Amino acid sequence: MPLILQKCVEEDVDQIAEVIYSAFADDVWGRIMFPRRPPPDFDTPTKRHYRRLISSEPNVLLVKAVDIETHQMVGMARWELNLKVKSEAEWDGKMTREWDEGTNAAAANFLIASVVEKDREFMGATPHLCLGLLDVHPDHQRKGAGRMLVEWGLDVADKKALPCWLQATPQGAGLYRKLGFEDVGNMDIDMSRFGGKGVYRYVCMIRPTKES
C-alpha cells in the first residue's frame, strides 16, 4: 500500500470524519464518547469544524495519508502551531465545541477540558508544535501511515526549532517514544463517570527541540 502525504482541503471533510469515527470506534474510550455516529451524508458539526480549520486557521496544519492506488484517505493528523501566549478568551475558546448527534457530550466535553488543562500546565507560554489528533483507519493501521504523519510534523518543528507536545492514547505512546518523545505526565479518565468501566490513561509527552 504505497502512501503519500498531502495537506487537507475542504473537500476532504467527509473522509476526515470517516477516519475519525472509525478510529474512535476501535477504542474503548472512543466508543464511550461516540456511541452512535451520524449518517455519512449529513453535514455535521464535525465536518463544519474541520472545514473552518482548513479555510480559516493558518496555525492549524491538517495533513492526510493517502493510498496512491485507491486515492483513499487512510489517516490524518492535526498539528497546531502555538507561537504566542494565549489570552483567557482563547483558552476558553478551545473548550467550546458543537458535537454531532449521537455524541456523549458530557464525556467529550470532559476530555476537551482535561486536554486544555494539561496543555496549560505543561506548555503554558512556551512556543511549541502540538499534535492535537492523529487517527488512522483501523483497516490501515500498522502499515506506516501514523509514523509518516508524525514525522511530517517533526520536520516542521525542526525547521522552526520548536519542541513538540502531545497527549498520547495507550495505543499510540509506543510510536511516539520511538520518535523521540519523552513521558512527562499522565491524564487519567475515570470511564465509570460516563457509563464505562476502569481508567483510561493518556500519556503526556514532549519531544525536546532538536539541537542543530
PDB file of N, CA, C and O in Angstrom, residues 1 21 29 35 68 86 92 116 144 158 174 185 189:
ATOM      1  N   MET A   1       0.846  -1.191   0.000  1.00  0.00           N
ATOM      2  CA  MET A   1       0.000   0.000   0.000  1.00  0.00           C
ATOM      3  C   MET A   1       0.885   1.245   0.000  1.00  0.00           C
ATOM      4  O   MET A   1       1.231   1.761   1.060  1.00  0.00           O
ATOM      5  N   TYR A  21     -14.186   8.816  13.045  1.00  0.00           N
ATOM      6  CA  TYR A  21     -15.185   7.953  13.676  1.00  0.00           C
ATOM      7  C   TYR A  21     -14.749   6.488  13.668  1.00  0.00           C
ATOM      8  O   TYR A  21     -14.971   5.760  14.642  1.00  0.00           O
ATOM      9  N   TRP A  29     -12.459   4.019  25.039  1.00  0.00           N
ATOM     10  CA  TRP A  29     -12.872   5.363  25.449  1.00  0.00           C
ATOM     11  C   TRP A  29     -13.551   6.079  24.283  1.00  0.00           C
ATOM     12  O   TRP A  29     -14.523   6.811  24.468  1.00  0.00           O
ATOM     13  N   PRO A  35     -20.870   6.899  20.935  1.00  0.00           N
ATOM     14  CA  PRO A  35     -21.583   5.617  20.847  1.00  0.00           C
ATOM     15  C   PRO A  35     -22.368   5.443  19.552  1.00  0.00           C
ATOM     16  O   PRO A  35     -22.615   4.321  19.117  1.00  0.00           O
ATOM     17  N   ILE A  68      -2.027   5.691  -2.698  1.00  0.00           N
ATOM     18  CA  ILE A  68      -1.832   6.123  -4.087  1.00  0.00           C
ATOM     19  C   ILE A  68      -2.722   5.337  -5.044  1.00  0.00           C
ATOM     20  O   ILE A  68      -3.233   5.883  -6.033  1.00  0.00           O
ATOM     21  N   LYS A  86      -1.520  32.607  24.833  1.00  0.00           N
ATOM     22  CA  LYS A  86      -2.968  32.672  24.627  1.00  0.00           C
ATOM     23  C   LYS A  86      -3.615  33.526  25.709  1.00  0.00           C
ATOM     24  O   LYS A  86      -3.225  33.486  26.881  1.00  0.00           O
ATOM     25  N   ASP A  92     -10.451  29.627  26.687  1.00  0.00           N
ATOM     26  CA  ASP A  92     -11.865  29.253  26.819  1.00  0.00           C
ATOM     27  C   ASP A  92     -12.431  28.792  25.478  1.00  0.00           C
ATOM     28  O   ASP A  92     -13.246  27.858  25.424  1.00  0.00           O
ATOM     29  N   VAL A 116      -7.103  20.610  27.605  1.00  0.00           N
ATOM     30  CA  VAL A 116      -6.709  22.019  27.695  1.00  0.00           C
ATOM     31  C   VAL A 116      -5.989  22.287  29.016  1.00  0.00           C
ATOM     32  O   VAL A 116      -4.993  23.025  29.062  1.00  0.00           O
ATOM     33  N   GLY A 144       2.384   2.025   8.486  1.00  0.00           N
ATOM     34  CA  GLY A 144       3.291   3.142   8.277  1.00  0.00           C
ATOM     35  C   GLY A 144       2.658   4.505   8.174  1.00  0.00           C
ATOM     36  O   GLY A 144       3.371   5.517   8.191  1.00  0.00           O
ATOM     37  N   ASP A 158      11.296  20.881  13.581  1.00  0.00           N
ATOM     38  CA  ASP A 158      12.747  21.036  13.494  1.00  0.00           C
ATOM     39  C   ASP A 158      13.126  22.274  12.687  1.00  0.00           C
ATOM     40  O   ASP A 158      14.066  22.993  13.039  1.00  0.00           O
ATOM     41  N   GLY A 174       3.752   4.155  22.281  1.00  0.00           N
ATOM     42  CA  GLY A 174       4.962   3.461  21.867  1.00  0.00           C
ATOM     43  C   GLY A 174       5.594   4.059  20.625  1.00  0.00           C
ATOM     44  O   GLY A 174       6.826   4.212  20.548  1.00  0.00           O
ATOM     45  N   GLY A 185       4.134  13.057  32.066  1.00  0.00           N
ATOM     46  CA  GLY A 185       2.993  13.007  32.967  1.00  0.00           C
ATOM     47  C   GLY A 185       1.897  12.132  32.397  1.00  0.00           C
ATOM     48  O   GLY A 185       2.036  11.544  31.315  1.00  0.00           O
ATOM     49  N   ILE A 189      -8.635   9.212  32.897  1.00  0.00           N
ATOM     50  CA  ILE A 189     -10.074   9.402  32.736  1.00  0.00           C
ATOM     51  C   ILE A 189     -10.786   8.257  33.432  1.00  0.00           C
ATOM     52  O   ILE A 189     -10.587   7.084  33.084  1.00  0.00           O
TER      53      ILE A 189
END
